[in-house]
mmCIF file with all atom_site columns, C-alpha atoms in Angstrom:
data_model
loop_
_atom_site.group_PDB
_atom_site.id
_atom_site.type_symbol
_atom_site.label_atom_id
_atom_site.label_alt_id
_atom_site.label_comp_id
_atom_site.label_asym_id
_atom_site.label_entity_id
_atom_site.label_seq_id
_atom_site.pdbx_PDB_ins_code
_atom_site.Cartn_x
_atom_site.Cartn_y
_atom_site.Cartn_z
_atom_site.occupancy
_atom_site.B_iso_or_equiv
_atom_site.pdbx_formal_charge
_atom_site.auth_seq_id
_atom_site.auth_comp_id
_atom_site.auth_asym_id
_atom_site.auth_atom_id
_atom_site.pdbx_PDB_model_num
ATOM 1   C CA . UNK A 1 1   ? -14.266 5.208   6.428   1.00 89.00 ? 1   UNK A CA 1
ATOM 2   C CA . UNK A 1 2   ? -11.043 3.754   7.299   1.00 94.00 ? 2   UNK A CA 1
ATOM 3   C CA . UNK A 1 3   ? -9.054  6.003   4.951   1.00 95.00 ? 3   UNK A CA 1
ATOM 4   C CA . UNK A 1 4   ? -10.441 8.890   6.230   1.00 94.00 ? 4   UNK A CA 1
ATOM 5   C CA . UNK A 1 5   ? -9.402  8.013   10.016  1.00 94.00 ? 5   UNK A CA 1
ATOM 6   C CA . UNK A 1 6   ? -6.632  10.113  11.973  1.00 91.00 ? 6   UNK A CA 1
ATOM 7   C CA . UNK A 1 7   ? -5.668  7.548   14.646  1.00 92.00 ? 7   UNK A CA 1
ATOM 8   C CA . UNK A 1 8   ? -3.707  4.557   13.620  1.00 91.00 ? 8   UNK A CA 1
ATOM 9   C CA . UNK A 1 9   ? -5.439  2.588   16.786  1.00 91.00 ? 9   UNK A CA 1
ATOM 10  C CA . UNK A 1 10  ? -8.578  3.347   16.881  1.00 94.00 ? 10  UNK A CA 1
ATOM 11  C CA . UNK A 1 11  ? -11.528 0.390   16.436  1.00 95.00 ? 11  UNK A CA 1
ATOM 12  C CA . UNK A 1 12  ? -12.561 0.779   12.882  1.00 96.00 ? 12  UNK A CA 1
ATOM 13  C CA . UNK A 1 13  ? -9.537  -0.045  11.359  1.00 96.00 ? 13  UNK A CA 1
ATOM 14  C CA . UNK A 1 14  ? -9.354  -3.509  13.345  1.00 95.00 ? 14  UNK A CA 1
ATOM 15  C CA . UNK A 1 15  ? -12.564 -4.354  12.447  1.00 96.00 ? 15  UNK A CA 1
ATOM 16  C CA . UNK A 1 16  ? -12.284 -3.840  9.039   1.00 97.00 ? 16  UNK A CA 1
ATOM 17  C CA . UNK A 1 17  ? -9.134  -6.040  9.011   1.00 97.00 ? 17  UNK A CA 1
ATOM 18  C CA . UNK A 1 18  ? -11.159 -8.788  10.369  1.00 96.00 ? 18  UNK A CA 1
ATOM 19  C CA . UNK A 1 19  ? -13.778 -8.264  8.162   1.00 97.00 ? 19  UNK A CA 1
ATOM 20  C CA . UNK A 1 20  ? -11.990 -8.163  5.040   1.00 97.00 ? 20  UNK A CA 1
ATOM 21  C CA . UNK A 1 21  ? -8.698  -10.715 6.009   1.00 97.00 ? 21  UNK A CA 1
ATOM 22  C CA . UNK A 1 22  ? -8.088  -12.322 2.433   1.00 98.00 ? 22  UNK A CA 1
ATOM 23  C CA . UNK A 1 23  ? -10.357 -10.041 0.310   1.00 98.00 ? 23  UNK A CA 1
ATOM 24  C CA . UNK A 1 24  ? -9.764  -7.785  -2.463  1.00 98.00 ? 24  UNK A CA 1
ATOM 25  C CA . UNK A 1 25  ? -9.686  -3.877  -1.634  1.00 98.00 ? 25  UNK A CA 1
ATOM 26  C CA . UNK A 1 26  ? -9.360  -0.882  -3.992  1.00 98.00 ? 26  UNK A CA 1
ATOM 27  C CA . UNK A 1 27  ? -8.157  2.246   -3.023  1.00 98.00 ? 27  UNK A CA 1
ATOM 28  C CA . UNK A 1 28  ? -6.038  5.628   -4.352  1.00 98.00 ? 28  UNK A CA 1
ATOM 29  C CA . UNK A 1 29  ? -3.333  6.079   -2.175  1.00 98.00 ? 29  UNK A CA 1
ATOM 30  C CA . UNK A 1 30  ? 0.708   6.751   -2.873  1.00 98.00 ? 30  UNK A CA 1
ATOM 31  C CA . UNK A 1 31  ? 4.081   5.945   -1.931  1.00 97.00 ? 31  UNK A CA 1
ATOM 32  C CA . UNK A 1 32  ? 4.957   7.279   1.140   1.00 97.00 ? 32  UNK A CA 1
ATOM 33  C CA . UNK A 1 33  ? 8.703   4.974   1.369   1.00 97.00 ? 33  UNK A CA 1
ATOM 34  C CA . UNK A 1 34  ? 10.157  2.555   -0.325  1.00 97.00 ? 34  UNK A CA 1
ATOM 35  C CA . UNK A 1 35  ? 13.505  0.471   0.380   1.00 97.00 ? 35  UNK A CA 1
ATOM 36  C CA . UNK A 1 36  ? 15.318  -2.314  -1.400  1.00 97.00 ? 36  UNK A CA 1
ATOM 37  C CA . UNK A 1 37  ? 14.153  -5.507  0.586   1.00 98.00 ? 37  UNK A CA 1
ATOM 38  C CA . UNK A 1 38  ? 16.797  -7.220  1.729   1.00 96.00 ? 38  UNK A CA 1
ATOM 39  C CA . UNK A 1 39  ? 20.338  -7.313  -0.388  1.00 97.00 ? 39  UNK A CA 1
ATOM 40  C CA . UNK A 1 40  ? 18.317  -7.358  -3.129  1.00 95.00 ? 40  UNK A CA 1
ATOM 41  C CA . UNK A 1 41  ? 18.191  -4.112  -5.484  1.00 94.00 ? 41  UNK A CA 1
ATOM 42  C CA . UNK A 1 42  ? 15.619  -4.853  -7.747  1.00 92.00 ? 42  UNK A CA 1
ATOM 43  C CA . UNK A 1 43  ? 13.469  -5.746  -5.042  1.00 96.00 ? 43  UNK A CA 1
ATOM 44  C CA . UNK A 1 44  ? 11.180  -3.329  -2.665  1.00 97.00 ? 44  UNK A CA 1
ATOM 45  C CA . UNK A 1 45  ? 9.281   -2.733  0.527   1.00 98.00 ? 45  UNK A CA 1
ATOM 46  C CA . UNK A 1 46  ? 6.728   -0.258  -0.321  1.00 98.00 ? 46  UNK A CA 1
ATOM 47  C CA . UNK A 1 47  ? 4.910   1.845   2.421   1.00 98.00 ? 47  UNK A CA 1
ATOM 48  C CA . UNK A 1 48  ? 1.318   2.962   1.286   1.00 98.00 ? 48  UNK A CA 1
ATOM 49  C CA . UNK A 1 49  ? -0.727  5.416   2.708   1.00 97.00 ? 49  UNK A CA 1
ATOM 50  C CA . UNK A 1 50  ? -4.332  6.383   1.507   1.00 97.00 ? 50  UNK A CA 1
ATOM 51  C CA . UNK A 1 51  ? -5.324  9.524   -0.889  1.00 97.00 ? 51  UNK A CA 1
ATOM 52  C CA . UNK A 1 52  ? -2.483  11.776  -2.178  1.00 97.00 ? 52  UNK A CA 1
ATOM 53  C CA . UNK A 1 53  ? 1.159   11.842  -1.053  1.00 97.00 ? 53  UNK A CA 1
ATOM 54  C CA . UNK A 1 54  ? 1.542   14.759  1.526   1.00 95.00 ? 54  UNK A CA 1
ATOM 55  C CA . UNK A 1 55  ? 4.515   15.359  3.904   1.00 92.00 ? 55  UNK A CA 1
ATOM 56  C CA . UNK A 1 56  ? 2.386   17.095  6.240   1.00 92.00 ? 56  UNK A CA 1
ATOM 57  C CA . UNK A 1 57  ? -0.347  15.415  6.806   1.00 89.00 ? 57  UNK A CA 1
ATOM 58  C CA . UNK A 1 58  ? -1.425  11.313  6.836   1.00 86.00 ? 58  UNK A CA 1
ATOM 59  C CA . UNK A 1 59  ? -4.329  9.646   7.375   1.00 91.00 ? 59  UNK A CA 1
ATOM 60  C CA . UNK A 1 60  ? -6.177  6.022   7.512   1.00 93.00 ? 60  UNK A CA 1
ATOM 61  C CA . UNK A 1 61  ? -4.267  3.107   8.295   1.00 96.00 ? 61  UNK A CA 1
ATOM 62  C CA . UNK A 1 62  ? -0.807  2.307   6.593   1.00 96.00 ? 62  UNK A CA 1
ATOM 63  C CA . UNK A 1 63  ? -0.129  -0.663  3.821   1.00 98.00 ? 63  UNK A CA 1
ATOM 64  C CA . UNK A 1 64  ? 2.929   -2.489  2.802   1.00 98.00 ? 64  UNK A CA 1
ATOM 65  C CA . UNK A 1 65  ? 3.689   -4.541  -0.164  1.00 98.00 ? 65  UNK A CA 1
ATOM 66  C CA . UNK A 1 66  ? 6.980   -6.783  0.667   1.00 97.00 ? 66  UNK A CA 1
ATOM 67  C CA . UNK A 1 67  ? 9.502   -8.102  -1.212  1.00 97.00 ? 67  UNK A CA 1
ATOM 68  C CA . UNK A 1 68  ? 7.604   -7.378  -4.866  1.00 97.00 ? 68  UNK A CA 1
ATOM 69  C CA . UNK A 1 69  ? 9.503   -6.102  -8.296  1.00 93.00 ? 69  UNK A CA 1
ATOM 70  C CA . UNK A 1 70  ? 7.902   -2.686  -9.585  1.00 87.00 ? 70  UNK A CA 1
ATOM 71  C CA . UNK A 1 71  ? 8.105   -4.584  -13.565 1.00 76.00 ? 71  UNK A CA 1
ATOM 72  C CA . UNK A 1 72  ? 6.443   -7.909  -12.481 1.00 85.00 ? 72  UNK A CA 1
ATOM 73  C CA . UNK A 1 73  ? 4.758   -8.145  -9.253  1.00 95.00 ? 73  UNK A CA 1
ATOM 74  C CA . UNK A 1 74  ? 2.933   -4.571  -8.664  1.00 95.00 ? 74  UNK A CA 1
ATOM 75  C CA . UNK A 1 75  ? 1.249   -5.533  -12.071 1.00 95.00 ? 75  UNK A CA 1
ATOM 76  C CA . UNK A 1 76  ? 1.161   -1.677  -13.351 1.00 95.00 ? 76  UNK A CA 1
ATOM 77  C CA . UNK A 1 77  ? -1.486  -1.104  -16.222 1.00 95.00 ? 77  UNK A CA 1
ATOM 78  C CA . UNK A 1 78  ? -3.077  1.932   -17.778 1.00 93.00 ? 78  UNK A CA 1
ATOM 79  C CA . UNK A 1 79  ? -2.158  4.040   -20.687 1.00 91.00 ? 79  UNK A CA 1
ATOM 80  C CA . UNK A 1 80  ? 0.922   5.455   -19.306 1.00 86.00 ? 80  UNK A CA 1
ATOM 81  C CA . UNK A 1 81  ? 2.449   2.839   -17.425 1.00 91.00 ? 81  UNK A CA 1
ATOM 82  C CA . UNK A 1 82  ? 5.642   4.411   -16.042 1.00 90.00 ? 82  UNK A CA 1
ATOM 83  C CA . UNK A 1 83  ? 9.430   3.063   -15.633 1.00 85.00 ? 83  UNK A CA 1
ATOM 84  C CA . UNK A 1 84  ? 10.152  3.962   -12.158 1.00 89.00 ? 84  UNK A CA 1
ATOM 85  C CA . UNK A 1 85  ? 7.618   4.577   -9.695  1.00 94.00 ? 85  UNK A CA 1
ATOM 86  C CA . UNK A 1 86  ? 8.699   6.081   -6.368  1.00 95.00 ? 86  UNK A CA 1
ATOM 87  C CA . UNK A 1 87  ? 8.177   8.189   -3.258  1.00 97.00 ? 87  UNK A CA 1
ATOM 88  C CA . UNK A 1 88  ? 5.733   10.748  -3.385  1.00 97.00 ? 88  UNK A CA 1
ATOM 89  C CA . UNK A 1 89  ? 3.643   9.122   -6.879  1.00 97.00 ? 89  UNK A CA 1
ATOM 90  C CA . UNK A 1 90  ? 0.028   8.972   -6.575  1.00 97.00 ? 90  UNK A CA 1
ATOM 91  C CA . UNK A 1 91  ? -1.464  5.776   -7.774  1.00 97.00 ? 91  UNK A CA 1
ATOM 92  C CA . UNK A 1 92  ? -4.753  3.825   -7.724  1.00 98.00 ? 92  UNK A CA 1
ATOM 93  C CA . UNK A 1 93  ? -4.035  0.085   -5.875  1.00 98.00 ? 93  UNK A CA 1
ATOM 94  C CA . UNK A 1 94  ? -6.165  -2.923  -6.265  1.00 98.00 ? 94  UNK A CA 1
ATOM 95  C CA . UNK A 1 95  ? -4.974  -5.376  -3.441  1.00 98.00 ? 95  UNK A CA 1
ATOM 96  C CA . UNK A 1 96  ? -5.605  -8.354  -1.471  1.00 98.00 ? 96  UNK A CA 1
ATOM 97  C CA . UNK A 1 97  ? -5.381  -8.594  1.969   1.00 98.00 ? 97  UNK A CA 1
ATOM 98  C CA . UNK A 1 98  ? -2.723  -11.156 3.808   1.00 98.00 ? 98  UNK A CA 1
ATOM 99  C CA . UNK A 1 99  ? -3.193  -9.854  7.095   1.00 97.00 ? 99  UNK A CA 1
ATOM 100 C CA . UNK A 1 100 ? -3.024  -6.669  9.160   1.00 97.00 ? 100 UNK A CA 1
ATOM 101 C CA . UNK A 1 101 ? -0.299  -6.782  12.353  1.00 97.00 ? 101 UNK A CA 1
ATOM 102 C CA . UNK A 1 102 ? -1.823  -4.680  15.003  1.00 94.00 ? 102 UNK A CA 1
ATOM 103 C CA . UNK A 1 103 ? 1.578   -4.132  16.312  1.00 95.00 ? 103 UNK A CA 1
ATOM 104 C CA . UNK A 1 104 ? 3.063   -2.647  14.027  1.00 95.00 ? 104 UNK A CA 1
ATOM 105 C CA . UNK A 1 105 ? -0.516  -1.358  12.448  1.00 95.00 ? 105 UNK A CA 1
ATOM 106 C CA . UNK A 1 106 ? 0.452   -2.028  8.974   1.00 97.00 ? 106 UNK A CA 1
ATOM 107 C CA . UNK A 1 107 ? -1.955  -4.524  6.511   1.00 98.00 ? 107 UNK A CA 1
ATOM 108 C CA . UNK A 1 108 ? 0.073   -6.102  4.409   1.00 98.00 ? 108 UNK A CA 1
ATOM 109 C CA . UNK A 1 109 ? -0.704  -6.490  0.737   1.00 98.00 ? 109 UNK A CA 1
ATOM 110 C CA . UNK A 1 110 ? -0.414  -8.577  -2.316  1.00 98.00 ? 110 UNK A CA 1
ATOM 111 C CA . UNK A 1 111 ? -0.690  -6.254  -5.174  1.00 98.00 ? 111 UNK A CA 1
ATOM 112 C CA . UNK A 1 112 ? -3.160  -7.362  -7.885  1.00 98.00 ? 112 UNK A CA 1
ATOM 113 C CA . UNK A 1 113 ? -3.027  -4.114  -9.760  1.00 97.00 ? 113 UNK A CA 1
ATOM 114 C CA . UNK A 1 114 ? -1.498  -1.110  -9.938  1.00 97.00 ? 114 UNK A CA 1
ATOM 115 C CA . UNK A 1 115 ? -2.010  2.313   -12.152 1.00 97.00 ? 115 UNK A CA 1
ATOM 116 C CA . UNK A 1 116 ? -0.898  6.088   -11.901 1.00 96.00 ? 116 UNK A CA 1
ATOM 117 C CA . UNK A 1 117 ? -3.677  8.846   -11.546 1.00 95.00 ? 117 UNK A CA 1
#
């Protein structure tokens, strides 16, 4: 329900962060931005928003993975596990939870797998 929801504040989505702090969730989404983290350059921030990339239109809550490596830390499997991945790819993520800032209305994410659909 929370992917499918058009405002970034409304109730579900805190709920469900307080439901599910620490626990696994699964869910297509794509890369909406990514940017080297830091100084680093083989490093990334990686913006995430549910169901397929779209320029035009967004909704459910956003997700971040910080500070991970595409090769080691997004863990990338399937039969056609890419070289690059980048803005606009569609992928399916399998994720655990670290915490969700209300603030800035991001959950933040600790990639457990990661595969292109």
């Amino acid at each position: 329900a929370i992917l499918n929801t058009k405002d970034l504040g409304d109730q579900i989505i805190k709920e469900f962060a307080l439901k599910y702090a620490g626990r696994i969730i699964e869910f297509d989404g794509n890369i909406a931005y990514m940017s080297y983290h830091g100084n680093y350059t083989t490093r990334y921030d990686f913006l995430i928003s549910p169901w397929d990339y779209s320029e035009t239109s967004i909704s459910g809550p956003n997700f971040k993975f910080e500070d991970v490596s595409v090769v080691f830390d997004l863990n990338m499997i399937g039969d056609d596990v890419p070289d690059y991945i980048g803005i606009g790819d569609n992928l399916h993520f399998v994720a655990k939870i670290i915490n969700y800032d209300e603030t800035s209305q991001l959950f933040y994410l600790d990639p457990i797998s990661t595969e292109v659909r």
